[in-house]
PDB file of C-alpha atoms in Angstrom:
ATOM      1  CA  MET A   1      96.610 107.177  66.990  1.00 49.00           C
ATOM      2  CA  ILE A   2      94.289 108.291  64.439  1.00 59.00           C
ATOM      3  CA  MET A   3      91.741 111.322  64.872  1.00 58.00           C
ATOM      4  CA  ILE A   4      88.090 111.611  64.562  1.00 61.00           C
ATOM      5  CA  LYS A   5      87.634 114.345  61.833  1.00 57.00           C
ATOM      6  CA  LYS A   6      84.276 115.977  60.831  1.00 57.00           C
ATOM      7  CA  PHE A   7      82.530 115.272  57.604  1.00 52.00           C
ATOM      8  CA  LEU A   8      84.169 118.082  55.161  1.00 40.00           C
ATOM      9  CA  SER A   9      80.847 119.418  54.138  1.00 43.00           C
ATOM     10  CA  ALA A  10      77.046 118.878  53.895  1.00 43.00           C
ATOM     11  CA  LEU A  11      77.676 117.594  50.894  1.00 41.00           C
ATOM     12  CA  CYS A  12      79.708 114.715  52.180  1.00 47.00           C
ATOM     13  CA  ILE A  13      76.802 114.037  54.293  1.00 48.00           C
ATOM     14  CA  ALA A  14      74.592 113.340  51.422  1.00 45.00           C
ATOM     15  CA  ALA A  15      77.190 111.537  49.697  1.00 41.00           C
ATOM     16  CA  PHE A  16      77.506 109.292  52.713  1.00 39.00           C
ATOM     17  CA  ALA A  17      73.708 108.978  52.989  1.00 42.00           C
ATOM     18  CA  THR A  18      73.090 108.077  49.316  1.00 36.00           C
ATOM     19  CA  GLY A  19      76.222 105.904  48.652  1.00 32.00           C
ATOM     20  CA  PHE A  20      77.663 108.311  45.849  1.00 27.00           C
ATOM     21  CA  THR A  21      81.344 108.488  45.950  1.00 28.00           C
ATOM     22  CA  ALA A  22      82.316 112.451  46.382  1.00 28.00           C
ATOM     23  CA  CYS A  23      84.503 114.763  48.459  1.00 30.00           C
ATOM     24  CA  ASN A  24      87.782 113.886  48.122  1.00 29.00           C
ATOM     25  CA  SER A  25      90.144 115.615  50.078  1.00 30.00           C
ATOM     26  CA  GLU A  26      93.560 115.687  52.526  1.00 30.00           C
ATOM     27  CA  ASP A  27      91.200 116.878  55.371  1.00 37.00           C
ATOM     28  CA  GLY A  28      89.072 114.605  56.231  1.00 41.00           C
ATOM     29  CA  PRO A  29      87.291 111.325  54.745  1.00 43.00           C
ATOM     30  CA  ASP A  30      87.529 110.385  50.864  1.00 43.00           C
ATOM     31  CA  GLY A  31      83.500 109.960  50.686  1.00 45.00           C
ATOM     32  CA  PRO A  32      81.586 106.673  51.759  1.00 50.00           C
ATOM     33  CA  VAL A  33      83.488 103.615  52.120  1.00 62.00           C
ATOM     34  CA  ASN A  34      82.268  99.996  51.528  1.00 70.00           C
ATOM     35  CA  GLY A  35      80.937  98.514  54.490  1.00 86.00           C
ATOM     36  CA  SER A  36      80.296 101.811  56.513  1.00 92.00           C
ATOM     37  CA  PHE A  37      77.083 102.726  58.403  1.00 95.00           C
ATOM     38  CA  LEU A  38      75.583 105.734  59.600  1.00 94.00           C
ATOM     39  CA  ASP A  39      73.761 106.342  62.914  1.00 96.00           C
ATOM     40  CA  ILE A  40      73.277 109.072  65.032  1.00 97.00           C
ATOM     41  CA  VAL A  41      74.984 108.093  68.590  1.00 98.00           C
ATOM     42  CA  THR A  42      76.026 109.723  72.042  1.00 98.00           C
ATOM     43  CA  VAL A  43      79.166 110.169  72.836  1.00 97.00           C
ATOM     44  CA  GLN A  44      80.140 108.499  76.128  1.00 97.00           C
ATOM     45  CA  SER A  45      83.794 109.208  76.282  1.00 94.00           C
ATOM     46  CA  ALA A  46      85.868 111.206  74.300  1.00 91.00           C
ATOM     47  CA  GLY A  47      89.790 111.188  75.456  1.00 87.00           C
ATOM     48  CA  SER A  48      93.390 110.729  74.130  1.00 86.00           C
ATOM     49  CA  THR A  49      93.237 107.267  74.334  1.00 88.00           C
ATOM     50  CA  GLY A  50      89.870 106.596  72.103  1.00 93.00           C
ATOM     51  CA  SER A  51      86.322 107.021  71.985  1.00 96.00           C
ATOM     52  CA  THR A  52      83.151 105.350  73.127  1.00 97.00           C
ATOM     53  CA  PHE A  53      79.707 105.500  71.567  1.00 98.00           C
ATOM     54  CA  THR A  54      75.877 104.467  72.432  1.00 98.00           C
ATOM     55  CA  PHE A  55      72.774 104.275  70.591  1.00 98.00           C
ATOM     56  CA  ARG A  56      69.261 102.231  70.284  1.00 97.00           C
ATOM     57  CA  SER A  57      68.481 101.568  66.614  1.00 95.00           C
ATOM     58  CA  LEU A  58      64.739 102.084  66.964  1.00 93.00           C
ATOM     59  CA  ASN A  59      62.443 102.461  69.573  1.00 93.00           C
ATOM     60  CA  ASP A  60      63.214 100.674  72.573  1.00 93.00           C
ATOM     61  CA  SER A  61      65.607  98.218  71.095  1.00 95.00           C
ATOM     62  CA  PRO A  62      68.861  97.144  73.156  1.00 97.00           C
ATOM     63  CA  GLU A  63      71.567  99.718  73.629  1.00 98.00           C
ATOM     64  CA  ILE A  64      74.398  99.331  71.316  1.00 98.00           C
ATOM     65  CA  THR A  65      77.981 100.366  72.127  1.00 98.00           C
ATOM     66  CA  LEU A  66      80.609 101.485  69.885  1.00 98.00           C
ATOM     67  CA  THR A  67      84.463 101.524  70.759  1.00 97.00           C
ATOM     68  CA  THR A  68      87.493 102.664  69.175  1.00 96.00           C
ATOM     69  CA  ASP A  69      90.776 103.669  69.649  1.00 94.00           C
ATOM     70  CA  GLN A  70      90.540 106.994  67.386  1.00 94.00           C
ATOM     71  CA  PHE A  71      90.265 110.330  69.266  1.00 89.00           C
ATOM     72  CA  PHE A  72      88.354 113.463  68.135  1.00 89.00           C
ATOM     73  CA  GLU A  73      90.332 116.716  66.439  1.00 84.00           C
ATOM     74  CA  ASP A  74      87.614 118.211  67.556  1.00 83.00           C
ATOM     75  CA  VAL A  75      88.004 119.080  71.477  1.00 82.00           C
ATOM     76  CA  SER A  76      84.419 120.595  72.168  1.00 86.00           C
ATOM     77  CA  ILE A  77      83.104 117.310  71.470  1.00 91.00           C
ATOM     78  CA  LYS A  78      82.223 116.203  74.694  1.00 93.00           C
ATOM     79  CA  SER A  79      79.988 113.209  76.705  1.00 95.00           C
ATOM     80  CA  GLY A  80      76.473 113.674  75.702  1.00 96.00           C
ATOM     81  CA  THR A  81      77.131 115.412  72.619  1.00 96.00           C
ATOM     82  CA  ARG A  82      74.837 113.841  69.912  1.00 97.00           C
ATOM     83  CA  ILE A  83      76.534 112.938  66.424  1.00 96.00           C
ATOM     84  CA  LEU A  84      76.064 111.765  62.947  1.00 96.00           C
ATOM     85  CA  LEU A  85      78.371 109.252  62.986  1.00 95.00           C
ATOM     86  CA  ASN A  86      80.003 107.255  59.797  1.00 94.00           C
ATOM     87  CA  TYR A  87      81.911 104.112  61.004  1.00 96.00           C
ATOM     88  CA  ILE A  88      82.886 100.598  60.073  1.00 96.00           C
ATOM     89  CA  PRO A  89      82.429  97.955  62.649  1.00 97.00           C
ATOM     90  CA  GLU A  90      84.832  94.962  62.988  1.00 96.00           C
ATOM     91  CA  SER A  91      82.181  92.300  62.506  1.00 95.00           C
ATOM     92  CA  GLY A  92      80.840  93.827  59.548  1.00 95.00           C
ATOM     93  CA  LYS A  93      77.317  94.224  61.175  1.00 94.00           C
ATOM     94  CA  GLN A  94      75.142  97.433  61.826  1.00 95.00           C
ATOM     95  CA  PHE A  95      73.363  97.296  64.997  1.00 96.00           C
ATOM     96  CA  GLU A  96      76.156  95.391  66.926  1.00 96.00           C
ATOM     97  CA  SER A  97      78.217  96.029  70.112  1.00 98.00           C
ATOM     98  CA  GLY A  98      81.699  96.029  69.350  1.00 98.00           C
ATOM     99  CA  PRO A  99      85.068  97.931  68.231  1.00 98.00           C
ATOM    100  CA  VAL A 100      84.839  99.832  64.941  1.00 97.00           C
ATOM    101  CA  ARG A 101      87.048 102.009  62.820  1.00 95.00           C
ATOM    102  CA  VAL A 102      85.313 105.702  62.441  1.00 94.00           C
ATOM    103  CA  ILE A 103      85.044 107.659  58.864  1.00 92.00           C
ATOM    104  CA  GLY A 104      83.867 110.640  60.185  1.00 90.00           C
ATOM    105  CA  PHE A 105      81.115 112.636  62.150  1.00 92.00           C
ATOM    106  CA  THR A 106      79.112 115.813  61.678  1.00 91.00           C
ATOM    107  CA  ARG A 107      77.004 117.262  64.905  1.00 92.00           C
ATOM    108  CA  CYS A 108      73.414 116.714  65.217  1.00 95.00           C
ATOM    109  CA  LEU A 109      71.189 119.970  65.797  1.00 94.00           C
ATOM    110  CA  GLY A 110      69.459 119.604  69.484  1.00 95.00           C
ATOM    111  CA  PRO A 111      69.383 118.550  72.015  1.00 96.00           C
ATOM    112  CA  ASP A 112      67.094 120.369  74.320  1.00 97.00           C
ATOM    113  CA  ILE A 113      63.535 121.195  73.552  1.00 97.00           C
ATOM    114  CA  THR A 114      62.593 124.913  73.921  1.00 97.00           C
ATOM    115  CA  VAL A 115      59.100 125.222  76.000  1.00 97.00           C
ATOM    116  CA  ALA A 116      57.324 128.464  74.206  1.00 96.00           C
ATOM    117  CA  LYS A 117      56.225 131.344  76.465  1.00 94.00           C
ATOM    118  CA  THR A 118      52.522 131.413  75.212  1.00 93.00           C
ATOM    119  CA  SER A 119      50.640 129.205  72.724  1.00 91.00           C
ATOM    120  CA  ASN A 120      50.233 132.171  69.872  1.00 93.00           C
ATOM    121  CA  GLU A 121      51.284 130.830  66.827  1.00 90.00           C
ATOM    122  CA  SER A 122      54.345 133.284  66.442  1.00 91.00           C
ATOM    123  CA  GLU A 123      56.087 131.383  68.972  1.00 93.00           C
ATOM    124  CA  TRP A 124      56.954 128.723  66.226  1.00 95.00           C
ATOM    125  CA  SER A 125      56.744 130.980  63.180  1.00 94.00           C
ATOM    126  CA  SER A 126      59.561 129.014  60.735  1.00 95.00           C
ATOM    127  CA  SER A 127      60.819 128.744  57.430  1.00 93.00           C
ATOM    128  CA  PRO A 128      60.070 125.683  55.194  1.00 94.00           C
ATOM    129  CA  VAL A 129      61.924 122.373  55.503  1.00 94.00           C
ATOM    130  CA  TYR A 130      61.893 119.157  54.042  1.00 94.00           C
ATOM    131  CA  LEU A 131      61.577 116.459  56.379  1.00 95.00           C
ATOM    132  CA  ALA A 132      62.261 113.472  55.124  1.00 93.00           C
ATOM    133  CA  ALA A 133      62.452 111.051  58.120  1.00 93.00           C
ATOM    134  CA  MET A 134      61.543 111.188  61.824  1.00 94.00           C
ATOM    135  CA  TRP A 135      61.927 108.097  64.576  1.00 95.00           C
ATOM    136  CA  ARG A 136      62.741 107.704  68.072  1.00 95.00           C
ATOM    137  CA  SER A 137      65.373 105.892  69.423  1.00 96.00           C
ATOM    138  CA  GLY A 138      64.973 105.607  73.324  1.00 95.00           C
ATOM    139  CA  GLN A 139      64.734 109.150  74.694  1.00 96.00           C
ATOM    140  CA  TRP A 140      65.825 110.571  71.815  1.00 97.00           C
ATOM    141  CA  LEU A 141      63.472 112.161  68.634  1.00 97.00           C
ATOM    142  CA  ASN A 142      65.263 111.985  65.455  1.00 97.00           C
ATOM    143  CA  LEU A 143      64.996 114.063  62.325  1.00 96.00           C
ATOM    144  CA  GLN A 144      66.236 113.834  59.169  1.00 95.00           C
ATOM    145  CA  MET A 145      65.953 116.731  56.984  1.00 94.00           C
ATOM    146  CA  VAL A 146      66.964 119.329  53.923  1.00 91.00           C
ATOM    147  CA  LEU A 147      67.382 122.746  55.358  1.00 90.00           C
ATOM    148  CA  ARG A 148      68.417 125.977  53.226  1.00 84.00           C
ATOM    149  CA  MET A 149      71.922 126.522  55.467  1.00 74.00           C
ATOM    150  CA  SER A 150      75.473 126.131  55.074  1.00 65.00           C
ATOM    151  CA  THR A 151      77.121 125.226  58.214  1.00 63.00           C
ATOM    152  CA  SER A 152      74.680 125.786  60.610  1.00 68.00           C
ATOM    153  CA  PRO A 153      70.967 127.794  60.199  1.00 76.00           C
ATOM    154  CA  ARG A 154      70.621 131.126  62.279  1.00 84.00           C
ATOM    155  CA  ARG A 155      68.247 129.341  64.571  1.00 90.00           C
ATOM    156  CA  PHE A 156      66.838 125.805  64.640  1.00 94.00           C
ATOM    157  CA  ALA A 157      64.422 124.581  67.786  1.00 96.00           C
ATOM    158  CA  LEU A 158      61.894 122.258  68.319  1.00 98.00           C
ATOM    159  CA  VAL A 159      59.425 124.152  70.647  1.00 98.00           C
ATOM    160  CA  LEU A 160      56.853 122.691  73.032  1.00 98.00           C
ATOM    161  CA  ASP A 161      53.523 124.212  72.748  1.00 98.00           C
ATOM    162  CA  PRO A 162      52.886 124.751  76.713  1.00 97.00           C
ATOM    163  CA  ASP A 163      49.151 124.275  76.213  1.00 97.00           C
ATOM    164  CA  THR A 164      49.945 120.718  75.563  1.00 97.00           C
ATOM    165  CA  GLU A 165      52.641 119.611  78.012  1.00 97.00           C
ATOM    166  CA  ASP A 166      50.430 117.970  80.321  1.00 96.00           C
ATOM    167  CA  SER A 167      48.082 116.387  77.478  1.00 97.00           C
ATOM    168  CA  ASP A 168      48.166 112.556  76.231  1.00 96.00           C
ATOM    169  CA  GLU A 169      49.814 113.941  72.859  1.00 96.00           C
ATOM    170  CA  PRO A 170      52.120 116.602  73.011  1.00 97.00           C
ATOM    171  CA  GLU A 171      52.897 118.866  70.323  1.00 98.00           C
ATOM    172  CA  LEU A 172      56.068 120.328  69.248  1.00 98.00           C
ATOM    173  CA  HIS A 173      56.875 122.764  66.314  1.00 98.00           C
ATOM    174  CA  ILE A 174      59.771 122.983  64.372  1.00 97.00           C
ATOM    175  CA  VAL A 175      61.262 126.214  63.920  1.00 97.00           C
ATOM    176  CA  PHE A 176      63.695 127.200  61.572  1.00 95.00           C
ATOM    177  CA  THR A 177      65.401 130.644  60.595  1.00 91.00           C
ATOM    178  CA  PRO A 178      67.698 130.095  57.493  1.00 88.00           C
ATOM    179  CA  ASP A 179      71.091 131.744  56.901  1.00 79.00           C
ATOM    180  CA  VAL A 180      71.491 135.291  55.462  1.00 77.00           C
ATOM    181  CA  ASN A 181      72.170 134.978  51.531  1.00 74.00           C
ATOM    182  CA  VAL A 182      72.476 131.089  51.194  1.00 75.00           C
ATOM    183  CA  ASN A 183      70.538 129.834  48.240  1.00 72.00           C
ATOM    184  CA  PHE A 184      71.051 126.037  48.403  1.00 77.00           C
ATOM    185  CA  SER A 185      69.950 123.323  50.297  1.00 84.00           C
ATOM    186  CA  SER A 186      72.180 120.981  52.593  1.00 85.00           C
ATOM    187  CA  PRO A 187      70.992 117.764  54.522  1.00 89.00           C
ATOM    188  CA  ALA A 188      70.608 118.237  58.289  1.00 91.00           C
ATOM    189  CA  TYR A 189      70.264 115.948  61.107  1.00 95.00           C
ATOM    190  CA  ALA A 190      68.608 116.635  64.619  1.00 97.00           C
ATOM    191  CA  SER A 191      68.129 114.673  67.811  1.00 98.00           C
ATOM    192  CA  TYR A 192      66.164 115.842  71.072  1.00 98.00           C
ATOM    193  CA  ASN A 193      65.892 114.378  74.480  1.00 98.00           C
ATOM    194  CA  ILE A 194      62.097 113.935  74.535  1.00 98.00           C
ATOM    195  CA  SER A 195      62.393 112.188  78.187  1.00 97.00           C
ATOM    196  CA  SER A 196      60.552 114.504  79.953  1.00 97.00           C
ATOM    197  CA  LEU A 197      57.614 114.126  78.069  1.00 97.00           C
ATOM    198  CA  TRP A 198      57.599 110.774  76.664  1.00 96.00           C
ATOM    199  CA  ASP A 199      58.466 109.607  80.391  1.00 96.00           C
ATOM    200  CA  LYS A 200      55.048 110.536  81.360  1.00 96.00           C
ATOM    201  CA  PRO A 201      52.671 107.388  81.648  1.00 94.00           C
ATOM    202  CA  GLU A 202      49.931 109.463  80.290  1.00 95.00           C
ATOM    203  CA  VAL A 203      51.673 110.245  77.174  1.00 95.00           C
ATOM    204  CA  GLU A 204      50.107 108.169  73.970  1.00 94.00           C
ATOM    205  CA  ALA A 205      52.138 110.123  71.144  1.00 94.00           C
ATOM    206  CA  ILE A 206      53.822 113.509  70.184  1.00 96.00           C
ATOM    207  CA  LYS A 207      52.856 114.955  67.414  1.00 95.00           C
ATOM    208  CA  VAL A 208      55.332 117.373  65.539  1.00 97.00           C
ATOM    209  CA  PHE A 209      54.335 120.402  63.445  1.00 97.00           C
ATOM    210  CA  TYR A 210      56.417 121.574  60.693  1.00 97.00           C
ATOM    211  CA  ILE A 211      55.966 124.086  57.804  1.00 96.00           C
ATOM    212  CA  GLY A 212      56.660 122.044  54.197  1.00 95.00           C
ATOM    213  CA  LEU A 213      58.195 123.208  51.227  1.00 93.00           C
ATOM    214  CA  ASP A 214      54.644 123.855  50.137  1.00 95.00           C
ATOM    215  CA  GLY A 215      54.294 126.753  52.291  1.00 95.00           C
ATOM    216  CA  GLN A 216      51.821 124.571  54.274  1.00 95.00           C
ATOM    217  CA  GLU A 217      51.476 123.313  58.127  1.00 95.00           C
ATOM    218  CA  HIS A 218      52.259 119.367  57.667  1.00 95.00           C
ATOM    219  CA  SER A 219      52.343 117.021  60.900  1.00 94.00           C
ATOM    220  CA  ALA A 220      54.512 113.806  61.724  1.00 93.00           C
ATOM    221  CA  ARG A 221      53.635 111.709  65.075  1.00 92.00           C
ATOM    222  CA  ILE A 222      55.361 108.851  67.336  1.00 93.00           C
ATOM    223  CA  ILE A 223      53.349 106.636  68.977  1.00 92.00           C
ATOM    224  CA  ARG A 224      53.716 104.727  72.234  1.00 86.00           C
ATOM    225  CA  ASP A 225      53.030 101.384  70.579  1.00 76.00           C
ATOM    226  CA  GLY A 226      54.868 102.437  66.947  1.00 66.00           C
ATOM    227  CA  SER A 227      57.534  99.977  65.662  1.00 45.00           C
ATOM    228  CA  THR A 228      59.065 101.445  62.674  1.00 44.00           C
ATOM    229  CA  VAL A 229      60.500 104.757  61.632  1.00 51.00           C
ATOM    230  CA  ILE A 230      57.899 107.432  61.155  1.00 56.00           C
ATOM    231  CA  LYS A 231      57.673 109.312  57.829  1.00 60.00           C
ATOM    232  CA  PRO A 232      55.740 112.464  57.789  1.00 67.00           C
ATOM    233  CA  SER A 233      52.273 112.653  56.543  1.00 59.00           C
ATOM    234  CA  ASP A 234      51.719 113.930  53.064  1.00 54.00           C
ATOM    235  CA  PRO A 235      55.575 114.767  52.823  1.00 52.00           C
ATOM    236  CA  ASP A 236      56.945 117.032  50.640  1.00 54.00           C
ATOM    237  CA  LYS A 237      59.071 116.403  47.520  1.00 51.00           C
ATOM    238  CA  ALA A 238      62.609 117.542  48.122  1.00 47.00           C
ATOM    239  CA  GLU A 239      64.129 119.776  45.036  1.00 44.00           C
TER     240      GLU A 239
END
């Protein structure tokens, strides 16, 4: 039986995401593989006999179930963990339930929203982030970003402004504190459970604020009747 290993580094994630060949090593995947896909999934089961994952491709699309006889090398991966999964489906088709061969994975930041104690702006003071894309898949709000970090940031959170919690458009803030003395940027993925907000019938949209690379505040929205991936308004240009 084959173990499921982590991506070797953030550089590997970038290579998988962009389709470049990189990251050859004995300890993990040898870069991207033809016919492989990347999706943020929920680990439903993880044991010595195999693993099961579920996800929705976008918004409220049908739930997809992926299965494999591979198991996790990292024993801390439990049911409910959100991960970015690199895999090859036996059918050759993405967004279709069935058996897969897993190439690698990395944990997503998240998964719980933090409710700020007050609506003071100091509660969501943040360093800049490059937000490349934001989309909803069922109860999850997913973020694709570039952050100044190595293996993990000192702090990353999605913070709810309490004054907007009961409104028809709750407001969330990305709060990022980078590693100390890290001078390079890495791709990162986050996935947050927004069901406590999205399940309210009065909620029409959720607005997410963040500090862009230009040092200014930007925002992105997911709306109730949205049908596509929502990209940030006036997005920054990654360096």
